[in-house]
CSV table of C-alpha atoms in Angstrom, one decimal:
chain,number,residue,atom,x,y,z
A,1,MET,CA,-17.6,-25.8,-34.1
A,2,ALA,CA,-16.4,-25.3,-37.2
A,3,LEU,CA,-18.1,-24.0,-40.5
A,4,THR,CA,-18.8,-26.3,-43.5
A,5,PHE,CA,-18.2,-25.3,-46.6
A,6,ASP,CA,-22.3,-24.3,-47.7
A,7,ARG,CA,-21.5,-22.3,-44.7
A,8,LYS,CA,-18.8,-20.3,-45.0
A,9,LYS,CA,-20.3,-19.9,-48.6
A,10,LEU,CA,-22.9,-18.0,-46.8
A,11,VAL,CA,-20.6,-15.7,-44.5
A,12,VAL,CA,-19.3,-15.4,-47.0
A,13,ALA,CA,-22.4,-14.0,-49.4
A,14,GLU,CA,-24.4,-12.2,-46.7
A,15,VAL,CA,-20.9,-10.1,-45.5
A,16,ALA,CA,-20.6,-9.5,-48.9
A,17,GLU,CA,-23.9,-8.1,-49.7
A,18,VAL,CA,-23.9,-6.6,-46.7
A,19,ALA,CA,-20.6,-4.3,-47.7
A,20,SER,CA,-21.6,-3.4,-51.1
A,21,LYS,CA,-25.3,-1.1,-49.6
A,22,ALA,CA,-23.1,-0.3,-46.6
A,23,TYR,CA,-22.4,3.8,-46.4
A,24,SER,CA,-18.6,3.1,-43.1
A,25,ALA,CA,-17.2,0.8,-41.7
A,26,VAL,CA,-16.1,-0.1,-38.4
A,27,GLY,CA,-13.4,-3.1,-37.3
A,28,VAL,CA,-13.2,-3.5,-33.8
A,29,GLU,CA,-11.1,-5.5,-31.3
A,30,TYR,CA,-13.8,-7.3,-28.9
A,31,ARG,CA,-10.7,-9.4,-26.9
A,32,GLY,CA,-12.3,-10.1,-23.5
A,33,LEU,CA,-15.8,-9.5,-24.0
A,34,THR,CA,-18.7,-11.8,-22.5
A,35,VAL,CA,-21.3,-13.1,-24.6
A,36,SER,CA,-23.7,-10.7,-22.4
A,37,GLN,CA,-22.3,-7.6,-23.1
A,38,VAL,CA,-22.2,-8.9,-27.3
A,39,THR,CA,-25.0,-9.4,-27.1
A,40,GLU,CA,-25.7,-5.8,-25.5
A,41,LEU,CA,-23.7,-4.6,-28.3
A,42,ARG,CA,-26.2,-7.0,-30.9
A,43,VAL,CA,-29.4,-5.3,-29.6
A,44,LYS,CA,-27.9,-2.0,-29.7
A,45,ALA,CA,-26.5,-2.7,-33.2
A,46,ARG,CA,-29.8,-3.5,-34.3
A,47,GLU,CA,-31.8,-0.4,-32.9
A,48,GLN,CA,-29.6,2.5,-34.5
A,49,GLY,CA,-29.4,0.3,-38.2
A,50,VAL,CA,-25.7,-1.3,-38.2
A,51,TYR,CA,-24.6,-3.9,-39.6
A,52,LEU,CA,-22.7,-6.1,-36.3
A,53,ARG,CA,-21.1,-9.3,-37.3
A,54,VAL,CA,-17.7,-11.5,-35.7
A,55,VAL,CA,-16.4,-13.1,-39.3
A,56,LYS,CA,-12.6,-14.6,-39.6
A,57,ASN,CA,-11.1,-12.8,-41.1
A,58,THR,CA,-10.2,-14.9,-43.9
A,59,LEU,CA,-13.5,-14.8,-44.9
A,60,ALA,CA,-13.9,-11.2,-44.8
A,61,LYS,CA,-11.5,-10.7,-46.9
A,62,ARG,CA,-12.8,-12.8,-49.4
A,63,ALA,CA,-16.4,-11.3,-49.1
A,64,LEU,CA,-15.2,-7.3,-48.7
A,65,GLU,CA,-13.3,-8.3,-52.6
A,66,GLY,CA,-14.9,-6.0,-55.1
A,67,THR,CA,-16.5,-3.6,-52.8
A,68,GLU,CA,-15.0,-0.1,-51.7
A,69,TYR,CA,-14.6,-2.8,-48.5
A,70,GLU,CA,-11.9,-4.3,-50.2
A,71,CYS,CA,-8.5,-1.5,-48.4
A,72,MET,CA,-9.5,-3.0,-45.3
A,73,SER,CA,-8.6,-6.5,-45.9
A,74,ASP,CA,-4.6,-5.5,-45.1
A,75,ALA,CA,-6.2,-4.3,-41.6
A,76,LEU,CA,-8.6,-7.5,-40.7
A,77,ARG,CA,-6.2,-9.1,-37.8
A,78,GLY,CA,-7.7,-10.2,-34.9
A,79,PRO,CA,-10.7,-11.1,-33.5
A,80,LEU,CA,-12.6,-9.0,-35.2
A,81,ILE,CA,-16.2,-7.6,-35.1
A,82,LEU,CA,-17.1,-5.8,-38.3
A,83,ALA,CA,-20.2,-3.1,-37.9
A,84,PHE,CA,-21.6,-1.8,-41.1
A,85,SER,CA,-23.5,1.6,-41.0
A,86,MET,CA,-27.1,0.6,-42.9
A,87,ASP,CA,-28.6,4.2,-42.8
A,88,ASP,CA,-26.4,6.9,-42.6
A,89,LEU,CA,-22.7,7.2,-43.0
A,90,GLY,CA,-22.0,7.7,-39.1
A,91,SER,CA,-23.8,5.6,-37.1
A,92,ALA,CA,-21.6,2.5,-36.7
A,93,ALA,CA,-18.8,4.8,-35.3
A,94,ARG,CA,-21.5,6.6,-32.9
A,95,LEU,CA,-22.2,2.7,-31.8
A,96,MET,CA,-18.5,1.6,-30.8
A,97,LYS,CA,-17.5,4.8,-29.7
A,98,ASP,CA,-20.4,4.5,-27.0
A,99,ALA,CA,-19.7,1.4,-27.0
A,100,THR,CA,-16.4,1.0,-26.5
A,101,LYS,CA,-17.2,3.9,-23.4
A,102,GLU,CA,-19.2,1.1,-22.0
A,103,MET,CA,-16.8,-1.5,-22.6
A,104,SER,CA,-13.4,-0.9,-22.0
A,105,GLN,CA,-12.3,-4.3,-24.1
A,106,LEU,CA,-13.7,-2.6,-27.2
A,107,GLU,CA,-10.4,-1.2,-29.1
A,108,VAL,CA,-11.3,0.2,-32.3
A,109,GLN,CA,-8.7,-1.0,-35.3
A,110,PHE,CA,-9.9,1.5,-37.9
A,111,VAL,CA,-12.7,3.2,-39.5
A,112,SER,CA,-13.6,2.7,-43.7
A,113,LEU,CA,-15.5,5.2,-45.5
A,114,GLY,CA,-15.8,6.1,-48.7
A,115,GLY,CA,-13.2,3.4,-49.8
A,116,GLU,CA,-10.9,4.8,-47.6
A,117,LEU,CA,-9.7,3.3,-44.7
A,118,LEU,CA,-8.7,5.6,-41.1
A,119,PRO,CA,-7.0,5.2,-38.7
A,120,ALA,CA,-9.2,4.9,-35.4
A,121,SER,CA,-8.4,8.4,-33.8
A,122,ALA,CA,-10.9,9.1,-37.3
A,123,LEU,CA,-13.8,7.1,-35.4
A,124,GLU,CA,-14.6,10.9,-33.0
A,125,ARG,CA,-15.2,12.5,-36.8
A,126,VAL,CA,-16.9,9.9,-38.4
A,127,ALA,CA,-19.1,9.7,-35.3
A,128,SER,CA,-20.0,13.7,-35.1
A,129,LEU,CA,-21.5,13.1,-38.6
A,130,PRO,CA,-25.0,13.9,-39.1
A,131,THR,CA,-27.8,11.6,-39.8
A,132,ARG,CA,-29.7,11.8,-42.7
A,133,GLU,CA,-32.5,13.9,-40.8
A,134,GLU,CA,-29.9,16.0,-39.3
A,135,ALA,CA,-28.7,16.6,-42.7
A,136,LEU,CA,-32.0,16.9,-44.3
A,137,ALA,CA,-32.9,19.5,-42.2
A,138,GLN,CA,-29.4,21.0,-42.4
A,139,LEU,CA,-30.0,21.5,-46.2
A,140,MET,CA,-33.3,22.9,-46.3
A,141,ALA,CA,-32.7,25.2,-43.4
A,142,THR,CA,-29.9,26.8,-46.6
A,143,MET,CA,-32.2,27.2,-48.8
A,144,GLN,CA,-35.0,28.3,-47.2
A,145,ALA,CA,-32.4,31.6,-45.8
A,146,PRO,CA,-32.5,33.5,-49.4
A,147,VAL,CA,-36.7,32.8,-49.6
A,148,THR,CA,-37.5,34.4,-46.4
A,149,LYS,CA,-35.0,37.2,-46.8
A,150,LEU,CA,-36.2,37.9,-49.1
A,151,ALA,CA,-39.5,37.6,-48.0
A,152,ARG,CA,-38.9,39.8,-45.6
A,153,THR,CA,-37.3,42.4,-47.8
A,154,PHE,CA,-40.6,42.6,-49.8
A,155,ASN,CA,-42.0,43.4,-46.2
A,156,GLU,CA,-40.2,45.7,-45.3
A,157,VAL,CA,-41.1,47.3,-48.3
A,158,PRO,CA,-44.8,48.9,-47.1
A,159,GLY,CA,-43.2,48.7,-43.2
A,160,LYS,CA,-40.9,51.7,-44.6
A,161,LEU,CA,-42.6,54.0,-45.9
A,162,VAL,CA,-45.6,53.8,-43.5
A,163,ARG,CA,-43.5,54.7,-40.9
A,164,THR,CA,-41.9,57.5,-42.9
A,165,VAL,CA,-46.2,58.7,-43.2
A,166,ALA,CA,-46.1,58.1,-39.1
A,167,ALA,CA,-43.8,60.3,-38.7
A,168,ILE,CA,-45.3,63.2,-41.5
A,169,ARG,CA,-47.3,62.8,-39.8
A,170,ASP,CA,-46.2,63.9,-36.1
A,171,GLN,CA,-44.2,66.1,-37.3
A,172,LYS,CA,-47.3,68.5,-39.0
A,173,GLU,CA,-49.3,67.5,-35.7
A,174,ALA,CA,-46.5,68.5,-33.5
A,175,ALA,CA,-45.9,71.5,-35.4
């Protein structure tokens, strides 16, 4: 069923709004997937905070104009699913990495991160980026380390004094 002009404008506006808020994007060719497989992929995407959309390439080019994903315009060829990470940098890449293992028909075409178009081989690196919670935990551990070391150092002074006094006591008892 063909899209009406008004419906096309809505699709372009929706994708443009998502692209303006997304952290990263992945373009995947879905040729050969069944409807149930695409539906399963959409369910997983929703669970992981990924916006997934099958959109005509001409509409996608219009939607991406003026966003940091405008660099993807030249790579939009063939039937593509566009996946935008809405929660953290690597969520779309992790979803597509897992999906390509389960569905051999999926073929990653490109990854876009920070206004830069990356080849499909960069999917592994982007997928390995930490989630927001993991990044915060790493940051907190880094910030906590000097304080912990300082507390240990302060605690060591009286401990060393106690050990020295105990050694002198033991030495006098032995003599």
